[in-house]
PDB file of C-alpha atoms in Angstrom:
ATOM      1  CA  ALA M   1    -161.755  96.171-124.528  1.00  0.00           C
ATOM      2  CA  GLN M   2    -162.183  96.074-128.260  1.00  0.00           C
ATOM      3  CA  LYS M   3    -165.651  96.406-129.690  1.00  0.00           C
ATOM      4  CA  VAL M   4    -167.254  96.824-133.090  1.00  0.00           C
ATOM      5  CA  THR M   5    -170.739  98.226-133.517  1.00  0.00           C
ATOM      6  CA  GLN M   6    -172.809  97.980-136.656  1.00  0.00           C
ATOM      7  CA  ALA M   7    -175.952  99.799-135.684  1.00  0.00           C
ATOM      8  CA  GLN M   8    -177.840  98.996-138.879  1.00  0.00           C
ATOM      9  CA  THR M   9    -179.312  95.529-138.553  1.00  0.00           C
ATOM     10  CA  GLU M  10    -181.001  95.440-141.938  1.00  0.00           C
ATOM     11  CA  ILE M  11    -180.999  97.725-144.944  1.00  0.00           C
ATOM     12  CA  SER M  12    -183.181  97.358-147.982  1.00  0.00           C
ATOM     13  CA  VAL M  13    -182.541  99.297-151.193  1.00  0.00           C
ATOM     14  CA  VAL M  14    -183.607  99.141-154.779  1.00  0.00           C
ATOM     15  CA  GLU M  15    -181.064  98.198-157.389  1.00  0.00           C
ATOM     16  CA  LYS M  16    -178.831 101.070-158.546  1.00  0.00           C
ATOM     17  CA  GLU M  17    -179.215 102.975-155.310  1.00  0.00           C
ATOM     18  CA  ASP M  18    -176.113 103.848-153.317  1.00  0.00           C
ATOM     19  CA  VAL M  19    -175.939 102.451-149.815  1.00  0.00           C
ATOM     20  CA  THR M  20    -173.604 103.068-146.869  1.00  0.00           C
ATOM     21  CA  LEU M  21    -173.000 100.534-144.134  1.00  0.00           C
ATOM     22  CA  ASP M  22    -171.837 102.039-140.881  1.00  0.00           C
ATOM     23  CA  CYS M  23    -169.152 100.669-138.575  1.00  0.00           C
ATOM     24  CA  VAL M  24    -167.956 102.193-135.311  1.00  0.00           C
ATOM     25  CA  TYR M  25    -165.157 100.646-133.329  1.00  0.00           C
ATOM     26  CA  GLU M  26    -163.570 100.929-129.906  1.00  0.00           C
ATOM     27  CA  THR M  27    -159.994 100.086-129.058  1.00  0.00           C
ATOM     28  CA  ARG M  28    -157.245 101.304-126.784  1.00  0.00           C
ATOM     29  CA  ASP M  29    -154.557 100.152-129.186  1.00  0.00           C
ATOM     30  CA  THR M  30    -152.733 102.767-131.225  1.00  0.00           C
ATOM     31  CA  THR M  31    -152.009 100.250-133.944  1.00  0.00           C
ATOM     32  CA  TYR M  32    -154.883  98.177-135.186  1.00  0.00           C
ATOM     33  CA  TYR M  33    -156.540  96.875-138.329  1.00  0.00           C
ATOM     34  CA  LEU M  34    -160.058  97.185-139.650  1.00  0.00           C
ATOM     35  CA  PHE M  35    -161.757  94.802-142.020  1.00  0.00           C
ATOM     36  CA  TRP M  36    -164.918  94.252-143.970  1.00  0.00           C
ATOM     37  CA  TYR M  37    -166.157  90.787-144.822  1.00  0.00           C
ATOM     38  CA  LYS M  38    -169.132  89.773-146.949  1.00  0.00           C
ATOM     39  CA  GLN M  39    -171.274  86.747-146.135  1.00  0.00           C
ATOM     40  CA  PRO M  40    -173.510  85.867-149.104  1.00  0.00           C
ATOM     41  CA  PRO M  41    -176.505  83.539-148.706  1.00  0.00           C
ATOM     42  CA  SER M  42    -174.214  80.573-149.387  1.00  0.00           C
ATOM     43  CA  GLY M  43    -172.638  81.254-145.994  1.00  0.00           C
ATOM     44  CA  GLU M  44    -168.923  81.699-146.581  1.00  0.00           C
ATOM     45  CA  LEU M  45    -167.036  84.760-145.390  1.00  0.00           C
ATOM     46  CA  VAL M  46    -165.401  86.725-148.171  1.00  0.00           C
ATOM     47  CA  PHE M  47    -162.613  89.181-147.377  1.00  0.00           C
ATOM     48  CA  LEU M  48    -163.191  92.631-148.846  1.00  0.00           C
ATOM     49  CA  ILE M  49    -160.636  94.978-147.335  1.00  0.00           C
ATOM     50  CA  ARG M  50    -158.088  95.497-144.581  1.00  0.00           C
ATOM     51  CA  ARG M  51    -156.999  98.938-143.421  1.00  0.00           C
ATOM     52  CA  ASN M  52    -154.392  99.735-140.806  1.00  0.00           C
ATOM     53  CA  SER M  53    -154.815 102.509-138.294  1.00  0.00           C
ATOM     54  CA  PHE M  54    -152.096 104.672-139.799  1.00  0.00           C
ATOM     55  CA  ASP M  55    -153.666 104.835-143.221  1.00  0.00           C
ATOM     56  CA  GLU M  56    -156.680 107.104-143.260  1.00  0.00           C
ATOM     57  CA  GLN M  57    -156.866 107.433-147.008  1.00  0.00           C
ATOM     58  CA  ASN M  58    -160.186 106.451-148.418  1.00  0.00           C
ATOM     59  CA  GLU M  59    -160.130 103.503-150.739  1.00  0.00           C
ATOM     60  CA  ILE M  60    -162.148 102.735-153.816  1.00  0.00           C
ATOM     61  CA  SER M  61    -162.435  99.392-155.521  1.00  0.00           C
ATOM     62  CA  GLY M  62    -164.913  99.403-158.366  1.00  0.00           C
ATOM     63  CA  ARG M  63    -168.340 100.093-156.890  1.00  0.00           C
ATOM     64  CA  TYR M  64    -167.027  99.701-153.347  1.00  0.00           C
ATOM     65  CA  SER M  65    -165.498 102.477-151.286  1.00  0.00           C
ATOM     66  CA  TRP M  66    -164.434 102.793-147.688  1.00  0.00           C
ATOM     67  CA  ASN M  67    -164.238 105.871-145.497  1.00  0.00           C
ATOM     68  CA  PHE M  68    -161.943 105.553-142.483  1.00  0.00           C
ATOM     69  CA  GLN M  69    -162.118 108.373-139.924  1.00  0.00           C
ATOM     70  CA  LYS M  70    -160.081 107.956-136.755  1.00  0.00           C
ATOM     71  CA  SER M  71    -161.591 111.097-135.250  1.00  0.00           C
ATOM     72  CA  THR M  72    -164.974 109.394-135.089  1.00  0.00           C
ATOM     73  CA  SER M  73    -163.681 105.801-134.845  1.00  0.00           C
ATOM     74  CA  SER M  74    -165.615 104.867-137.925  1.00  0.00           C
ATOM     75  CA  PHE M  75    -164.918 102.738-140.956  1.00  0.00           C
ATOM     76  CA  ASN M  76    -167.913 103.000-143.243  1.00  0.00           C
ATOM     77  CA  PHE M  77    -168.502 101.054-146.412  1.00  0.00           C
ATOM     78  CA  THR M  78    -170.367 102.423-149.418  1.00  0.00           C
ATOM     79  CA  ILE M  79    -171.678 100.449-152.363  1.00  0.00           C
ATOM     80  CA  THR M  80    -172.396 102.603-155.371  1.00  0.00           C
ATOM     81  CA  ALA M  81    -175.080 101.588-157.851  1.00  0.00           C
ATOM     82  CA  SER M  82    -176.030  98.517-155.842  1.00  0.00           C
ATOM     83  CA  GLN M  83    -176.856  95.253-157.570  1.00  0.00           C
ATOM     84  CA  VAL M  84    -178.932  92.273-156.529  1.00  0.00           C
ATOM     85  CA  VAL M  85    -175.713  90.247-156.164  1.00  0.00           C
ATOM     86  CA  ASP M  86    -174.654  92.623-153.403  1.00  0.00           C
ATOM     87  CA  SER M  87    -177.370  91.147-151.184  1.00  0.00           C
ATOM     88  CA  ALA M  88    -175.535  89.632-148.240  1.00  0.00           C
ATOM     89  CA  VAL M  89    -174.604  90.131-144.618  1.00  0.00           C
ATOM     90  CA  TYR M  90    -171.669  92.491-144.239  1.00  0.00           C
ATOM     91  CA  PHE M  91    -169.406  92.310-141.221  1.00  0.00           C
ATOM     92  CA  CYS M  92    -166.991  94.916-139.982  1.00  0.00           C
ATOM     93  CA  ALA M  93    -164.136  93.571-137.861  1.00  0.00           C
ATOM     94  CA  LEU M  94    -161.213  94.827-135.810  1.00  0.00           C
ATOM     95  CA  SER M  95    -157.907  93.279-134.814  1.00  0.00           C
ATOM     96  CA  ASP M  96    -154.948  94.480-132.829  1.00  0.00           C
ATOM     97  CA  SER M  97    -151.443  94.823-134.165  1.00  0.00           C
ATOM     98  CA  GLY M  98    -150.435  91.351-133.108  1.00  0.00           C
ATOM     99  CA  ASN M  99    -150.430  88.473-135.489  1.00  0.00           C
ATOM    100  CA  THR M 100    -152.805  86.187-133.650  1.00  0.00           C
ATOM    101  CA  GLY M 101    -155.507  86.612-136.268  1.00  0.00           C
ATOM    102  CA  LYS M 102    -158.079  87.332-133.622  1.00  0.00           C
ATOM    103  CA  LEU M 103    -160.792  89.400-135.232  1.00  0.00           C
ATOM    104  CA  ILE M 104    -163.557  91.090-133.274  1.00  0.00           C
ATOM    105  CA  PHE M 105    -166.629  91.154-135.478  1.00  0.00           C
ATOM    106  CA  GLY M 106    -169.601  93.446-135.389  1.00  0.00           C
ATOM    107  CA  GLN M 107    -173.112  92.091-135.404  1.00  0.00           C
ATOM    108  CA  GLY M 108    -173.366  92.410-139.159  1.00  0.00           C
ATOM    109  CA  THR M 109    -175.676  94.360-141.443  1.00  0.00           C
ATOM    110  CA  THR M 110    -178.016  92.461-143.716  1.00  0.00           C
ATOM    111  CA  LEU M 111    -178.265  94.218-147.048  1.00  0.00           C
ATOM    112  CA  GLN M 112    -181.123  93.361-149.359  1.00  0.00           C
ATOM    113  CA  VAL M 113    -180.993  94.779-152.842  1.00  0.00           C
ATOM    114  CA  LYS M 114    -184.290  94.485-154.659  1.00  0.00           C
ATOM    115  CA  PRO M 115    -184.538  94.472-158.449  1.00  0.00           C
TER     116      PRO M 115
ATOM    117  CA  GLU E   1    -157.830  80.623-156.465  1.00  0.00           C
ATOM    118  CA  PRO E   2    -156.621  78.723-153.372  1.00  0.00           C
ATOM    119  CA  GLU E   3    -159.307  78.000-150.863  1.00  0.00           C
ATOM    120  CA  VAL E   4    -159.854  76.642-147.388  1.00  0.00           C
ATOM    121  CA  THR E   5    -161.835  73.420-147.458  1.00  0.00           C
ATOM    122  CA  GLN E   6    -164.051  72.267-144.609  1.00  0.00           C
ATOM    123  CA  THR E   7    -165.789  68.952-143.978  1.00  0.00           C
ATOM    124  CA  PRO E   8    -168.476  68.045-143.239  1.00  0.00           C
ATOM    125  CA  SER E   9    -170.658  70.856-144.507  1.00  0.00           C
ATOM    126  CA  HIS E  10    -173.355  69.829-142.052  1.00  0.00           C
ATOM    127  CA  GLN E  11    -173.289  67.459-139.098  1.00  0.00           C
ATOM    128  CA  VAL E  12    -176.120  66.482-136.822  1.00  0.00           C
ATOM    129  CA  THR E  13    -175.196  64.896-133.507  1.00  0.00           C
ATOM    130  CA  GLN E  14    -176.712  63.960-130.205  1.00  0.00           C
ATOM    131  CA  MET E  15    -175.870  65.899-127.076  1.00  0.00           C
ATOM    132  CA  GLY E  16    -172.861  64.392-125.330  1.00  0.00           C
ATOM    133  CA  GLN E  17    -171.316  62.975-128.478  1.00  0.00           C
ATOM    134  CA  GLU E  18    -167.853  63.844-129.718  1.00  0.00           C
ATOM    135  CA  VAL E  19    -167.545  65.756-132.958  1.00  0.00           C
ATOM    136  CA  ILE E  20    -164.533  66.404-135.151  1.00  0.00           C
ATOM    137  CA  LEU E  21    -164.657  69.136-137.741  1.00  0.00           C
ATOM    138  CA  ARG E  22    -161.999  69.038-140.410  1.00  0.00           C
ATOM    139  CA  CYS E  23    -160.276  71.727-142.387  1.00  0.00           C
ATOM    140  CA  VAL E  24    -157.663  71.817-145.098  1.00  0.00           C
ATOM    141  CA  PRO E  25    -156.039  75.257-145.000  1.00  0.00           C
ATOM    142  CA  ILE E  26    -154.340  76.885-147.943  1.00  0.00           C
ATOM    143  CA  SER E  27    -151.117  74.988-148.478  1.00  0.00           C
ATOM    144  CA  ASN E  28    -148.546  77.728-147.876  1.00  0.00           C
ATOM    145  CA  HIS E  29    -150.352  79.311-144.950  1.00  0.00           C
ATOM    146  CA  LEU E  30    -148.828  79.087-141.503  1.00  0.00           C
ATOM    147  CA  TYR E  31    -151.599  80.424-139.250  1.00  0.00           C
ATOM    148  CA  PHE E  32    -154.824  78.572-138.623  1.00  0.00           C
ATOM    149  CA  TYR E  33    -157.997  79.562-136.865  1.00  0.00           C
ATOM    150  CA  TRP E  34    -161.441  78.459-135.817  1.00  0.00           C
ATOM    151  CA  TYR E  35    -164.356  80.831-135.487  1.00  0.00           C
ATOM    152  CA  ARG E  36    -167.994  80.115-134.844  1.00  0.00           C
ATOM    153  CA  GLN E  37    -171.259  81.821-135.674  1.00  0.00           C
ATOM    154  CA  ILE E  38    -174.399  80.959-133.780  1.00  0.00           C
ATOM    155  CA  LEU E  39    -177.367  81.321-136.106  1.00  0.00           C
ATOM    156  CA  GLY E  40    -178.164  84.959-136.755  1.00  0.00           C
ATOM    157  CA  GLN E  41    -175.387  86.245-134.549  1.00  0.00           C
ATOM    158  CA  LYS E  42    -171.935  87.629-135.061  1.00  0.00           C
ATOM    159  CA  VAL E  43    -168.831  85.642-135.841  1.00  0.00           C
ATOM    160  CA  GLU E  44    -166.771  84.823-132.744  1.00  0.00           C
ATOM    161  CA  PHE E  45    -163.106  83.928-132.418  1.00  0.00           C
ATOM    162  CA  LEU E  46    -162.365  80.547-130.880  1.00  0.00           C
ATOM    163  CA  VAL E  47    -158.685  79.807-131.317  1.00  0.00           C
ATOM    164  CA  SER E  48    -155.568  80.579-133.321  1.00  0.00           C
ATOM    165  CA  PHE E  49    -152.819  78.064-134.023  1.00  0.00           C
ATOM    166  CA  TYR E  50    -149.283  78.611-135.180  1.00  0.00           C
ATOM    167  CA  ASN E  51    -146.146  76.488-135.190  1.00  0.00           C
ATOM    168  CA  ASN E  52    -148.066  73.496-133.865  1.00  0.00           C
ATOM    169  CA  GLU E  53    -149.407  75.195-130.813  1.00  0.00           C
ATOM    170  CA  ILE E  54    -152.276  77.399-129.746  1.00  0.00           C
ATOM    171  CA  SER E  55    -151.264  81.053-129.885  1.00  0.00           C
ATOM    172  CA  GLU E  56    -154.481  82.465-128.490  1.00  0.00           C
ATOM    173  CA  LYS E  57    -157.885  81.189-127.437  1.00  0.00           C
ATOM    174  CA  SER E  58    -161.107  82.781-126.327  1.00  0.00           C
ATOM    175  CA  GLU E  59    -163.229  82.139-123.250  1.00  0.00           C
ATOM    176  CA  ILE E  60    -165.506  80.027-125.411  1.00  0.00           C
ATOM    177  CA  PHE E  61    -162.664  77.611-126.105  1.00  0.00           C
ATOM    178  CA  ASP E  62    -162.877  75.649-122.880  1.00  0.00           C
ATOM    179  CA  ASP E  63    -161.658  72.166-122.007  1.00  0.00           C
ATOM    180  CA  GLN E  64    -164.326  70.621-124.219  1.00  0.00           C
ATOM    181  CA  PHE E  65    -162.567  71.970-127.283  1.00  0.00           C
ATOM    182  CA  SER E  66    -159.240  70.967-128.774  1.00  0.00           C
ATOM    183  CA  VAL E  67    -157.418  71.559-132.016  1.00  0.00           C
ATOM    184  CA  GLU E  68    -154.870  69.497-133.813  1.00  0.00           C
ATOM    185  CA  ARG E  69    -152.819  69.498-136.958  1.00  0.00           C
ATOM    186  CA  PRO E  70    -152.392  65.749-137.321  1.00  0.00           C
ATOM    187  CA  ASP E  71    -150.471  65.920-140.576  1.00  0.00           C
ATOM    188  CA  GLY E  72    -149.163  68.489-143.013  1.00  0.00           C
ATOM    189  CA  SER E  73    -152.502  69.359-144.503  1.00  0.00           C
ATOM    190  CA  ASN E  74    -155.371  68.959-142.030  1.00  0.00           C
ATOM    191  CA  PHE E  75    -156.435  71.121-139.126  1.00  0.00           C
ATOM    192  CA  THR E  76    -159.157  69.771-136.873  1.00  0.00           C
ATOM    193  CA  LEU E  77    -161.486  71.044-134.184  1.00  0.00           C
ATOM    194  CA  LYS E  78    -162.746  68.479-131.699  1.00  0.00           C
ATOM    195  CA  ILE E  79    -165.631  68.991-129.321  1.00  0.00           C
ATOM    196  CA  ARG E  80    -165.485  66.224-126.744  1.00  0.00           C
ATOM    197  CA  SER E  81    -169.007  66.222-125.368  1.00  0.00           C
ATOM    198  CA  THR E  82    -171.329  68.411-127.360  1.00  0.00           C
ATOM    199  CA  LYS E  83    -173.966  70.595-125.761  1.00  0.00           C
ATOM    200  CA  LEU E  84    -177.058  72.114-127.286  1.00  0.00           C
ATOM    201  CA  GLU E  85    -175.410  75.519-127.243  1.00  0.00           C
ATOM    202  CA  ASP E  86    -172.568  74.249-129.427  1.00  0.00           C
ATOM    203  CA  SER E  87    -174.980  74.326-132.358  1.00  0.00           C
ATOM    204  CA  ALA E  88    -173.447  76.843-134.731  1.00  0.00           C
ATOM    205  CA  MET E  89    -171.595  77.335-137.973  1.00  0.00           C
ATOM    206  CA  TYR E  90    -167.904  76.698-137.448  1.00  0.00           C
ATOM    207  CA  PHE E  91    -165.486  78.463-139.751  1.00  0.00           C
ATOM    208  CA  CYS E  92    -161.915  77.466-140.315  1.00  0.00           C
ATOM    209  CA  ALA E  93    -159.511  80.091-141.611  1.00  0.00           C
ATOM    210  CA  SER E  94    -155.871  80.386-142.511  1.00  0.00           C
ATOM    211  CA  SER E  95    -153.425  83.158-143.278  1.00  0.00           C
ATOM    212  CA  ASP E  96    -149.837  83.647-144.292  1.00  0.00           C
ATOM    213  CA  TRP E  97    -147.084  85.950-143.184  1.00  0.00           C
ATOM    214  CA  ALA E  98    -146.622  87.753-146.485  1.00  0.00           C
ATOM    215  CA  SER E  99    -150.056  89.327-146.673  1.00  0.00           C
ATOM    216  CA  GLY E 100    -150.327  89.756-142.940  1.00  0.00           C
ATOM    217  CA  ALA E 101    -151.262  87.106-140.450  1.00  0.00           C
ATOM    218  CA  ASN E 102    -154.586  88.751-139.823  1.00  0.00           C
ATOM    219  CA  VAL E 103    -155.774  88.665-143.423  1.00  0.00           C
ATOM    220  CA  LEU E 104    -157.802  85.523-143.037  1.00  0.00           C
ATOM    221  CA  THR E 105    -159.178  83.338-145.774  1.00  0.00           C
ATOM    222  CA  PHE E 106    -162.234  81.550-144.447  1.00  0.00           C
ATOM    223  CA  GLY E 107    -163.688  78.232-145.453  1.00  0.00           C
ATOM    224  CA  ALA E 108    -167.364  77.767-146.319  1.00  0.00           C
ATOM    225  CA  GLY E 109    -168.122  76.571-142.804  1.00  0.00           C
ATOM    226  CA  SER E 110    -169.375  73.414-141.112  1.00  0.00           C
ATOM    227  CA  ARG E 111    -172.832  73.621-139.663  1.00  0.00           C
ATOM    228  CA  LEU E 112    -173.147  71.669-136.429  1.00  0.00           C
ATOM    229  CA  THR E 113    -176.573  70.814-135.080  1.00  0.00           C
ATOM    230  CA  VAL E 114    -176.711  69.294-131.606  1.00  0.00           C
ATOM    231  CA  LEU E 115    -179.998  67.598-130.697  1.00  0.00           C
TER     232      LEU E 115
END
């Protein structure tokens, strides 16, 4: 069965600190996709990134970066120089190679960035 | 930027009542979904819909739930006889083929409170 674990329930940092959100997944599929979504206090779910299982290159987008390691089944998310606007719940999710759009979400990590 | 629109933003209902949650997906998207998030918990898949039929549903999506695309723009979730445990945020999402059916754009959610 597919499973996503985000062991960090809450993280609190001071603005400008770097912070890494951990995500560990389980799947028997050889082809799968990993995602990160952001849920700000307003409640919507904002897509951040999708990565397929064959692409282990790390990705950087501005202050955001993602580290995908198949050997440890992890897909960690780092925010560099955090800002108050980064305060949100962050969800890691997993889907199989099919196109059903069924995402398995982790429990989420609440990030609080203090000024 | 195109968005998924959900109404109502918040609905309060009595146990046993029928509820219809409405969604307007992004116009050129072909895949539609409902997810739910019980307060403070992770986001859970309910159902995916493609080509006017359900393509996959979860165990949560029992006979009390139904989905419909009554016209070319709306996508609805009906709960026939609400229970207390149906209280949650319900997210509609849509995706297209070009970017990958599992790259979902979520709406802002409809909060359902069952009393």
